[in-house]
Amino acid sequence: MIETRITKMFGIKYPILCGGMFWVGRAELIAAVANAGGLGFLTAATYPTIEELQDDIHKAKDLTDKPIGLNINLFAAVRPQPIERWVEVAIEEKIPVVETSGSSPKAIVAPLHAAGVKIMHKVPGVRYAQSAERLGVDAVCVVGHEAGGHPGMDEVTTIVMVPATVDAVKIPVVAGGGLGDGRGLVAALALGADAVLMGTRFMATQECRGQAAFKEWMVNAAETETVYCMKSIMNPSRLAKNSVAEKVVALEKRGATLEEMLPLISRQGPAVVDSGNMEDGLVSMGQAVGLVHDVPTCKELIDRMVEEAEAAQQRLGAIFA
Ligand SMILES: Cc1cc2nc3c(=O)[nH]c(=O)nc-3n(C[C@H](O)[C@H](O)[C@H](O)COP(=O)(O)O)c2cc1C
């Protein structure tokens, strides 16, 4: 057991969270994280209909009696998102923790809190953490430049972002971006965080959706095999380095417009994950892919992280003795 403000607030054994992951973060993964003592977030935007979201929540509840979370992405998407319905579903399904991201959670703080739901808002910068705190969220997750998905415009790494955020807010801070093992967990706690949140590392687990060939690519990839791009179109993203991502980078370098990039950037996630062919499109991935050397179950991963954290702590104890 590792006790922090986050483990107490969310009612979990270990301060290890699996962030919302479009398309891949489904019931099997989120329930496995919960059963292993962490907390994972199903991703509302994954499901084409509310019924499919509800079905996956029910499936996760059948697979675990531990808390499960829901990610509500507030990013202004091309097509309007049913955010109010997602909030209603979180409340109806008695989801204890909602992870918000993408934009200000202002409109949904009051209804979620009225129903007793805790809110962790995920941000890519210190100033956004401060505004979220002013809105009354219960915790913030701050992600650094290493992170898979949307690491923000600031290009500030996790090692600076976390302590800067800890100094700037009073609510618990969760560290995200580039974390993949127990050493990272101890480092994040040392920086003042109350938990870690990982996406990339959890993608290379047995319970995560995805072809074996896709996970094998992750096992073989080095920490250099991601690209950070699309800042020019205000959609900064960290993606696996494949031929499609490299084309996006090249287009961006020559000043291409959103319209010119659209045919490439609309090929996101599902194709690669489900076919296992890395050249099928873009897929979010963080630099922590360089820390992925196997495809364990979530329980094996989390147990190992706790052992590694204890070893790191002993090493520190010897250094500071
Ligand atoms: C494949 C993938 C899909 C993601 N989709 C979402 C998403 O839909 N909503 C969201 O808030 N974050 C999303 N993220 C970000 C993760 O929740 C998390 O913040 C990030 O992965 C942490 O950095 P790491 O990859 O270095 O662990 C995604 C990340 C990955 C790798």
CSV table of N, CA and C in Angstrom, one decimal, residues 31-164:
chain,number,residue,atom,x,y,z
A,31,ALA,N,-10.8,-2.3,-16.2
A,31,ALA,CA,-11.1,-3.2,-15.1
A,31,ALA,C,-9.8,-3.9,-14.6
A,32,ALA,N,-8.9,-4.2,-15.5
A,32,ALA,CA,-7.6,-4.8,-15.1
A,32,ALA,C,-6.8,-3.9,-14.2
A,33,VAL,N,-6.8,-2.6,-14.6
A,33,VAL,CA,-6.0,-1.6,-13.8
A,33,VAL,C,-6.6,-1.5,-12.4
A,34,ALA,N,-8.0,-1.5,-12.4
A,34,ALA,CA,-8.7,-1.4,-11.1
A,34,ALA,C,-8.4,-2.6,-10.2
A,35,ASN,N,-8.5,-3.8,-10.8
A,35,ASN,CA,-8.2,-5.0,-10.1
A,35,ASN,C,-6.8,-5.1,-9.5
A,36,ALA,N,-5.9,-4.4,-10.2
A,36,ALA,CA,-4.4,-4.4,-9.8
A,36,ALA,C,-4.2,-3.3,-8.8
A,37,GLY,N,-5.2,-2.5,-8.4
A,37,GLY,CA,-5.0,-1.6,-7.4
A,37,GLY,C,-4.9,-0.1,-7.8
A,38,GLY,N,-5.0,0.1,-9.2
A,38,GLY,CA,-4.9,1.5,-9.7
A,38,GLY,C,-6.3,2.0,-10.1
A,39,LEU,N,-6.3,3.1,-10.9
A,39,LEU,CA,-7.6,3.6,-11.3
A,39,LEU,C,-7.4,4.0,-12.8
A,40,GLY,N,-8.3,3.5,-13.6
A,40,GLY,CA,-8.3,3.8,-15.1
A,40,GLY,C,-9.5,4.5,-15.5
A,41,PHE,N,-9.4,5.2,-16.6
A,41,PHE,CA,-10.5,6.0,-17.1
A,41,PHE,C,-11.0,5.5,-18.5
A,42,LEU,N,-12.2,5.0,-18.6
A,42,LEU,CA,-12.8,4.7,-19.9
A,42,LEU,C,-12.9,6.1,-20.6
A,43,THR,N,-13.0,6.1,-21.9
A,43,THR,CA,-12.9,7.3,-22.7
A,43,THR,C,-14.2,7.5,-23.4
A,44,ALA,N,-15.1,8.5,-22.9
A,44,ALA,CA,-16.4,8.6,-23.5
A,44,ALA,C,-16.4,8.8,-25.0
A,45,ALA,N,-15.4,9.6,-25.5
A,45,ALA,CA,-15.4,9.9,-26.9
A,45,ALA,C,-15.2,8.7,-27.8
A,46,THR,N,-14.7,7.6,-27.2
A,46,THR,CA,-14.5,6.3,-28.0
A,46,THR,C,-15.8,5.8,-28.7
A,47,TYR,N,-16.9,6.0,-27.9
A,47,TYR,CA,-18.1,5.3,-28.3
A,47,TYR,C,-19.0,6.1,-29.2
A,48,PRO,N,-19.4,5.5,-30.3
A,48,PRO,CA,-20.2,6.3,-31.3
A,48,PRO,C,-21.6,6.6,-30.7
A,49,THR,N,-22.1,5.8,-29.8
A,49,THR,CA,-23.4,6.1,-29.1
A,49,THR,C,-23.3,6.0,-27.6
A,50,ILE,N,-24.3,6.6,-27.0
A,50,ILE,CA,-24.4,6.6,-25.5
A,50,ILE,C,-24.6,5.2,-25.0
A,51,GLU,N,-25.4,4.4,-25.8
A,51,GLU,CA,-25.7,3.0,-25.4
A,51,GLU,C,-24.4,2.2,-25.3
A,52,GLU,N,-23.5,2.4,-26.3
A,52,GLU,CA,-22.2,1.7,-26.4
A,52,GLU,C,-21.3,2.1,-25.2
A,53,LEU,N,-21.4,3.4,-24.8
A,53,LEU,CA,-20.6,3.8,-23.6
A,53,LEU,C,-21.2,3.1,-22.4
A,54,GLN,N,-22.5,3.1,-22.3
A,54,GLN,CA,-23.1,2.5,-21.1
A,54,GLN,C,-22.8,1.0,-21.0
A,55,ASP,N,-22.8,0.3,-22.2
A,55,ASP,CA,-22.5,-1.1,-22.3
A,55,ASP,C,-21.1,-1.4,-21.8
A,56,ASP,N,-20.1,-0.5,-22.2
A,56,ASP,CA,-18.7,-0.8,-21.8
A,56,ASP,C,-18.6,-0.5,-20.3
A,57,ILE,N,-19.3,0.5,-19.8
A,57,ILE,CA,-19.3,0.7,-18.3
A,57,ILE,C,-19.8,-0.5,-17.6
A,58,HIS,N,-20.9,-1.0,-18.1
A,58,HIS,CA,-21.5,-2.2,-17.4
A,58,HIS,C,-20.5,-3.4,-17.5
A,59,LYS,N,-19.8,-3.5,-18.6
A,59,LYS,CA,-18.9,-4.6,-18.8
A,59,LYS,C,-17.7,-4.5,-17.8
A,60,ALA,N,-17.2,-3.2,-17.7
A,60,ALA,CA,-16.1,-3.0,-16.7
A,60,ALA,C,-16.6,-3.3,-15.3
A,61,LYS,N,-17.8,-2.9,-15.0
A,61,LYS,CA,-18.3,-3.2,-13.6
A,61,LYS,C,-18.5,-4.7,-13.4
A,62,ASP,N,-18.8,-5.4,-14.5
A,62,ASP,CA,-18.9,-6.9,-14.3
A,62,ASP,C,-17.5,-7.5,-14.0
A,63,LEU,N,-16.4,-6.8,-14.5
A,63,LEU,CA,-15.1,-7.4,-14.4
A,63,LEU,C,-14.4,-7.0,-13.1
A,64,THR,N,-14.9,-5.9,-12.5
A,64,THR,CA,-14.3,-5.5,-11.2
A,64,THR,C,-15.3,-4.9,-10.3
A,65,ASP,N,-15.0,-5.0,-9.0
A,65,ASP,CA,-15.8,-4.3,-8.0
A,65,ASP,C,-15.1,-3.1,-7.5
A,66,LYS,N,-14.0,-2.7,-8.1
A,66,LYS,CA,-13.2,-1.6,-7.6
A,66,LYS,C,-13.6,-0.4,-8.4
A,67,PRO,N,-13.2,0.8,-8.0
A,67,PRO,CA,-13.6,2.1,-8.7
A,67,PRO,C,-13.1,2.1,-10.1
A,68,ILE,N,-13.9,2.6,-11.1
A,68,ILE,CA,-13.5,2.9,-12.4
A,68,ILE,C,-13.8,4.3,-12.7
A,69,GLY,N,-13.0,5.0,-13.6
A,69,GLY,CA,-13.2,6.4,-13.9
A,69,GLY,C,-13.7,6.5,-15.4
A,70,LEU,N,-14.1,7.8,-15.7
A,70,LEU,CA,-14.5,8.1,-17.0
A,70,LEU,C,-13.8,9.4,-17.5
A,71,ASN,N,-13.2,9.3,-18.7
A,71,ASN,CA,-12.6,10.5,-19.3
A,71,ASN,C,-13.6,11.3,-20.1
A,72,ILE,N,-13.8,12.5,-19.8
A,72,ILE,CA,-14.7,13.4,-20.6
A,72,ILE,C,-13.8,14.4,-21.3
A,73,ASN,N,-13.6,14.3,-22.6
A,73,ASN,CA,-12.7,15.2,-23.4
A,73,ASN,C,-13.6,16.4,-23.8
A,74,LEU,N,-13.1,17.6,-23.4
A,74,LEU,CA,-13.9,18.8,-23.7
A,74,LEU,C,-13.3,19.5,-24.9
A,75,PHE,N,-12.4,18.9,-25.6
A,75,PHE,CA,-11.8,19.5,-26.8
A,75,PHE,C,-12.8,19.8,-27.9
A,76,ALA,N,-12.7,21.0,-28.5
A,76,ALA,CA,-13.7,21.3,-29.5
A,76,ALA,C,-13.5,20.5,-30.7
A,77,ALA,N,-14.2,19.4,-30.8
A,77,ALA,CA,-14.0,18.4,-31.9
A,77,ALA,C,-14.7,18.9,-33.2
A,78,VAL,N,-14.4,18.3,-34.3
A,78,VAL,CA,-15.0,18.6,-35.6
A,78,VAL,C,-16.5,18.5,-35.5
A,79,ARG,N,-16.9,17.3,-34.9
A,79,ARG,CA,-18.4,17.2,-34.8
A,79,ARG,C,-18.7,17.4,-33.3
A,80,PRO,N,-19.9,18.0,-33.0
A,80,PRO,CA,-20.3,18.3,-31.6
A,80,PRO,C,-20.3,17.0,-30.8
A,81,GLN,N,-19.9,17.2,-29.5
A,81,GLN,CA,-19.8,16.0,-28.6
A,81,GLN,C,-21.0,16.1,-27.6
A,82,PRO,N,-21.6,15.0,-27.2
A,82,PRO,CA,-22.7,15.0,-26.3
A,82,PRO,C,-22.2,15.1,-24.8
A,83,ILE,N,-21.6,16.2,-24.5
A,83,ILE,CA,-20.9,16.4,-23.2
A,83,ILE,C,-21.9,16.3,-22.1
A,84,GLU,N,-23.1,16.9,-22.2
A,84,GLU,CA,-24.1,16.9,-21.1
A,84,GLU,C,-24.5,15.4,-20.9
A,85,ARG,N,-24.7,14.7,-22.0
A,85,ARG,CA,-25.1,13.3,-21.8
A,85,ARG,C,-24.0,12.4,-21.1
A,86,TRP,N,-22.8,12.7,-21.5
A,86,TRP,CA,-21.7,12.0,-20.8
A,86,TRP,C,-21.7,12.3,-19.3
A,87,VAL,N,-21.9,13.5,-19.0
A,87,VAL,CA,-22.0,13.9,-17.5
A,87,VAL,C,-23.1,13.1,-16.9
A,88,GLU,N,-24.3,13.1,-17.5
A,88,GLU,CA,-25.5,12.4,-17.0
A,88,GLU,C,-25.1,10.9,-16.8
A,89,VAL,N,-24.4,10.3,-17.8
A,89,VAL,CA,-24.1,8.9,-17.7
A,89,VAL,C,-23.1,8.7,-16.5
A,90,ALA,N,-22.1,9.6,-16.3
A,90,ALA,CA,-21.2,9.4,-15.2
A,90,ALA,C,-22.0,9.4,-13.9
A,91,ILE,N,-23.0,10.3,-13.8
A,91,ILE,CA,-23.8,10.4,-12.5
A,91,ILE,C,-24.7,9.2,-12.4
A,92,GLU,N,-25.4,8.8,-13.5
A,92,GLU,CA,-26.3,7.7,-13.4
A,92,GLU,C,-25.6,6.4,-13.0
A,93,GLU,N,-24.4,6.3,-13.6
A,93,GLU,CA,-23.6,5.0,-13.4
A,93,GLU,C,-22.8,5.1,-12.1
A,94,LYS,N,-22.9,6.2,-11.3
A,94,LYS,CA,-22.2,6.3,-10.1
A,94,LYS,C,-20.7,6.2,-10.3
A,95,ILE,N,-20.1,6.8,-11.3
A,95,ILE,CA,-18.7,6.8,-11.6
A,95,ILE,C,-18.1,7.7,-10.5
A,96,PRO,N,-17.1,7.2,-9.7
A,96,PRO,CA,-16.6,8.1,-8.6
A,96,PRO,C,-15.7,9.2,-9.0
A,97,VAL,N,-15.0,9.0,-10.2
A,97,VAL,CA,-14.0,10.0,-10.6
A,97,VAL,C,-14.1,10.2,-12.1
A,98,VAL,N,-14.2,11.5,-12.5
A,98,VAL,CA,-14.1,11.9,-13.9
A,98,VAL,C,-12.8,12.6,-14.2
A,99,GLU,N,-12.2,12.2,-15.3
A,99,GLU,CA,-11.0,12.9,-15.8
A,99,GLU,C,-11.4,13.8,-16.9
A,100,THR,N,-11.3,15.1,-16.7
A,100,THR,CA,-11.6,16.0,-17.8
A,100,THR,C,-10.3,16.5,-18.5
A,101,SER,N,-10.5,16.8,-19.8
A,101,SER,CA,-9.3,17.3,-20.5
A,101,SER,C,-9.7,18.1,-21.8
A,102,GLY,N,-8.7,18.7,-22.4
A,102,GLY,CA,-9.0,19.4,-23.7
A,102,GLY,C,-9.4,20.8,-23.6
A,103,SER,N,-10.2,21.2,-22.6
A,103,SER,CA,-10.7,22.6,-22.5
A,103,SER,C,-11.2,22.8,-21.0
A,104,SER,N,-11.7,24.0,-20.7
A,104,SER,CA,-12.1,24.2,-19.4
A,104,SER,C,-13.3,23.4,-18.9
A,105,PRO,N,-13.2,22.8,-17.7
A,105,PRO,CA,-14.3,22.0,-17.2
A,105,PRO,C,-15.4,22.8,-16.6
A,106,LYS,N,-15.4,24.2,-16.7
A,106,LYS,CA,-16.3,25.1,-16.0
A,106,LYS,C,-17.7,24.6,-16.0
A,107,ALA,N,-18.2,24.3,-17.2
A,107,ALA,CA,-19.7,24.0,-17.2
A,107,ALA,C,-20.1,22.7,-16.5
A,108,ILE,N,-19.1,21.8,-16.3
A,108,ILE,CA,-19.5,20.5,-15.7
A,108,ILE,C,-19.1,20.3,-14.3
A,109,VAL,N,-18.4,21.2,-13.7
A,109,VAL,CA,-18.0,21.0,-12.3
A,109,VAL,C,-19.2,20.9,-11.4
A,110,ALA,N,-20.1,21.9,-11.5
A,110,ALA,CA,-21.3,21.9,-10.6
A,110,ALA,C,-22.1,20.7,-10.6
A,111,PRO,N,-22.6,20.2,-11.8
A,111,PRO,CA,-23.4,19.0,-11.8
A,111,PRO,C,-22.7,17.8,-11.3
A,112,LEU,N,-21.4,17.6,-11.6
A,112,LEU,CA,-20.6,16.5,-11.2
A,112,LEU,C,-20.5,16.5,-9.6
A,113,HIS,N,-20.1,17.7,-9.1
A,113,HIS,CA,-19.9,17.8,-7.7
A,113,HIS,C,-21.3,17.6,-6.9
A,114,ALA,N,-22.3,18.1,-7.5
A,114,ALA,CA,-23.6,17.9,-6.8
A,114,ALA,C,-24.0,16.5,-6.7
A,115,ALA,N,-23.5,15.6,-7.6
A,115,ALA,CA,-23.7,14.2,-7.5
A,115,ALA,C,-22.6,13.5,-6.7
A,116,GLY,N,-21.6,14.2,-6.2
A,116,GLY,CA,-20.6,13.6,-5.4
A,116,GLY,C,-19.4,13.0,-6.2
A,117,VAL,N,-19.4,13.4,-7.5
A,117,VAL,CA,-18.3,12.8,-8.4
A,117,VAL,C,-17.1,13.7,-8.3
A,118,LYS,N,-15.9,13.1,-8.0
A,118,LYS,CA,-14.6,13.8,-8.0
A,118,LYS,C,-14.2,14.2,-9.4
A,119,ILE,N,-13.5,15.3,-9.5
A,119,ILE,CA,-13.0,15.7,-10.9
A,119,ILE,C,-11.5,15.9,-10.8
A,120,MET,N,-10.9,15.2,-11.7
A,120,MET,CA,-9.4,15.5,-12.0
A,120,MET,C,-9.3,16.1,-13.4
A,121,HIS,N,-8.8,17.3,-13.4
A,121,HIS,CA,-8.7,18.0,-14.7
A,121,HIS,C,-7.3,17.8,-15.2
A,122,LYS,N,-7.1,17.4,-16.4
A,122,LYS,CA,-5.8,17.1,-17.0
A,122,LYS,C,-5.3,18.3,-17.8
A,123,VAL,N,-4.1,18.8,-17.6
A,123,VAL,CA,-3.7,20.1,-18.2
A,123,VAL,C,-2.2,19.9,-18.7
A,124,PRO,N,-1.9,20.7,-19.7
A,124,PRO,CA,-0.5,20.6,-20.2
A,124,PRO,C,0.3,21.9,-19.8
A,125,GLY,N,0.0,22.5,-18.7
A,125,GLY,CA,0.7,23.7,-18.3
A,125,GLY,C,0.2,24.2,-16.9
A,126,VAL,N,1.2,24.9,-16.2
A,126,VAL,CA,0.9,25.3,-14.8
A,126,VAL,C,-0.3,26.3,-14.8
A,127,ARG,N,-0.4,27.2,-15.7
A,127,ARG,CA,-1.5,28.2,-15.6
A,127,ARG,C,-2.9,27.6,-15.7
A,128,TYR,N,-2.9,26.5,-16.5
A,128,TYR,CA,-4.2,25.8,-16.6
A,128,TYR,C,-4.6,25.1,-15.3
A,129,ALA,N,-3.6,24.6,-14.7
A,129,ALA,CA,-3.8,23.9,-13.4
A,129,ALA,C,-4.4,25.0,-12.4
A,130,GLN,N,-3.8,26.1,-12.4
A,130,GLN,CA,-4.3,27.2,-11.5
A,130,GLN,C,-5.7,27.6,-11.8
A,131,SER,N,-6.1,27.7,-13.1
A,131,SER,CA,-7.5,28.0,-13.4
A,131,SER,C,-8.4,26.9,-13.0
A,132,ALA,N,-7.9,25.7,-13.2
A,132,ALA,CA,-8.8,24.5,-12.8
A,132,ALA,C,-9.0,24.5,-11.3
A,133,GLU,N,-8.0,24.8,-10.6
A,133,GLU,CA,-8.2,24.9,-9.1
A,133,GLU,C,-9.2,26.0,-8.7
A,134,ARG,N,-9.1,27.1,-9.4
A,134,ARG,CA,-10.1,28.2,-9.1
A,134,ARG,C,-11.5,27.7,-9.4
A,135,LEU,N,-11.7,26.9,-10.4
A,135,LEU,CA,-13.0,26.4,-10.7
A,135,LEU,C,-13.5,25.3,-9.7
A,136,GLY,N,-12.6,24.9,-8.8
A,136,GLY,CA,-13.0,23.9,-7.8
A,136,GLY,C,-12.8,22.5,-8.1
A,137,VAL,N,-12.0,22.1,-9.1
A,137,VAL,CA,-11.8,20.7,-9.3
A,137,VAL,C,-11.1,20.1,-8.1
A,138,ASP,N,-11.1,18.8,-8.0
A,138,ASP,CA,-10.5,18.1,-6.8
A,138,ASP,C,-9.1,17.8,-6.9
A,139,ALA,N,-8.6,17.7,-8.1
A,139,ALA,CA,-7.2,17.4,-8.4
A,139,ALA,C,-6.8,17.8,-9.8
A,140,VAL,N,-5.6,18.0,-10.1
A,140,VAL,CA,-5.1,18.2,-11.4
A,140,VAL,C,-4.1,17.2,-11.8
A,141,CYS,N,-4.1,16.8,-13.1
A,141,CYS,CA,-3.1,16.0,-13.6
A,141,CYS,C,-2.3,16.9,-14.6
A,142,VAL,N,-1.0,17.0,-14.4
A,142,VAL,CA,-0.3,17.9,-15.4
A,142,VAL,C,0.7,17.0,-16.2
A,143,VAL,N,0.6,17.2,-17.5
A,143,VAL,CA,1.4,16.3,-18.4
A,143,VAL,C,2.5,17.2,-19.0
A,144,GLY,N,3.7,16.6,-19.1
A,144,GLY,CA,4.9,17.2,-19.7
A,144,GLY,C,5.0,16.9,-21.1
A,145,HIS,N,6.0,17.5,-21.7
A,145,HIS,CA,6.2,17.4,-23.2
A,145,HIS,C,6.5,16.0,-23.7
A,146,GLU,N,6.8,15.1,-22.8
A,146,GLU,CA,7.1,13.7,-23.2
A,146,GLU,C,5.8,12.9,-23.5
A,147,ALA,N,4.7,13.5,-23.1
A,147,ALA,CA,3.4,12.7,-23.0
A,147,ALA,C,2.9,12.3,-24.4
A,148,GLY,N,2.3,11.1,-24.5
A,148,GLY,CA,1.6,10.7,-25.6
A,148,GLY,C,0.2,11.5,-25.7
A,149,GLY,N,-0.3,11.6,-26.9
A,149,GLY,CA,-1.6,12.4,-27.0
A,149,GLY,C,-1.3,13.9,-27.2
A,150,HIS,N,-1.9,14.7,-26.3
A,150,HIS,CA,-1.8,16.1,-26.4
A,150,HIS,C,-0.9,16.8,-25.3
A,151,PRO,N,0.4,16.9,-25.5
A,151,PRO,CA,1.2,17.5,-24.5
A,151,PRO,C,1.2,19.0,-24.4
A,152,GLY,N,0.4,19.7,-25.2
A,152,GLY,CA,0.3,21.1,-25.1
A,152,GLY,C,1.3,21.9,-25.9
A,153,MET,N,1.2,23.2,-25.8
A,153,MET,CA,2.0,24.1,-26.6
A,153,MET,C,3.4,24.5,-26.0
A,154,ASP,N,3.5,24.3,-24.6
A,154,ASP,CA,4.6,24.9,-23.9
A,154,ASP,C,5.9,24.2,-24.0
A,155,GLU,N,5.9,23.0,-24.4
A,155,GLU,CA,7.2,22.2,-24.6
A,155,GLU,C,8.0,22.2,-23.3
A,156,VAL,N,7.3,22.1,-22.1
A,156,VAL,CA,8.0,22.0,-20.8
A,156,VAL,C,7.9,20.5,-20.4
A,157,THR,N,9.1,20.0,-20.0
A,157,THR,CA,9.1,18.5,-19.6
A,157,THR,C,8.5,18.3,-18.2
A,158,THR,N,8.2,17.0,-18.0
A,158,THR,CA,7.5,16.6,-16.8
A,158,THR,C,8.4,17.0,-15.6
A,159,ILE,N,9.7,16.8,-15.7
A,159,ILE,CA,10.6,17.1,-14.5
A,159,ILE,C,10.5,18.5,-14.0
A,160,VAL,N,10.1,19.4,-14.9
A,160,VAL,CA,9.9,20.8,-14.5
A,160,VAL,C,8.4,21.1,-14.2
A,161,MET,N,7.6,20.6,-15.1
A,161,MET,CA,6.2,20.9,-15.0
A,161,MET,C,5.6,20.4,-13.7
A,162,VAL,N,6.0,19.3,-13.2
A,162,VAL,CA,5.4,18.8,-11.9
A,162,VAL,C,5.7,19.6,-10.7
A,163,PRO,N,7.0,19.9,-10.4
A,163,PRO,CA,7.2,20.7,-9.2
A,163,PRO,C,6.7,22.1,-9.4
A,164,ALA,N,6.7,22.7,-10.6
A,164,ALA,CA,6.2,24.0,-10.8
A,164,ALA,C,4.7,24.0,-10.5
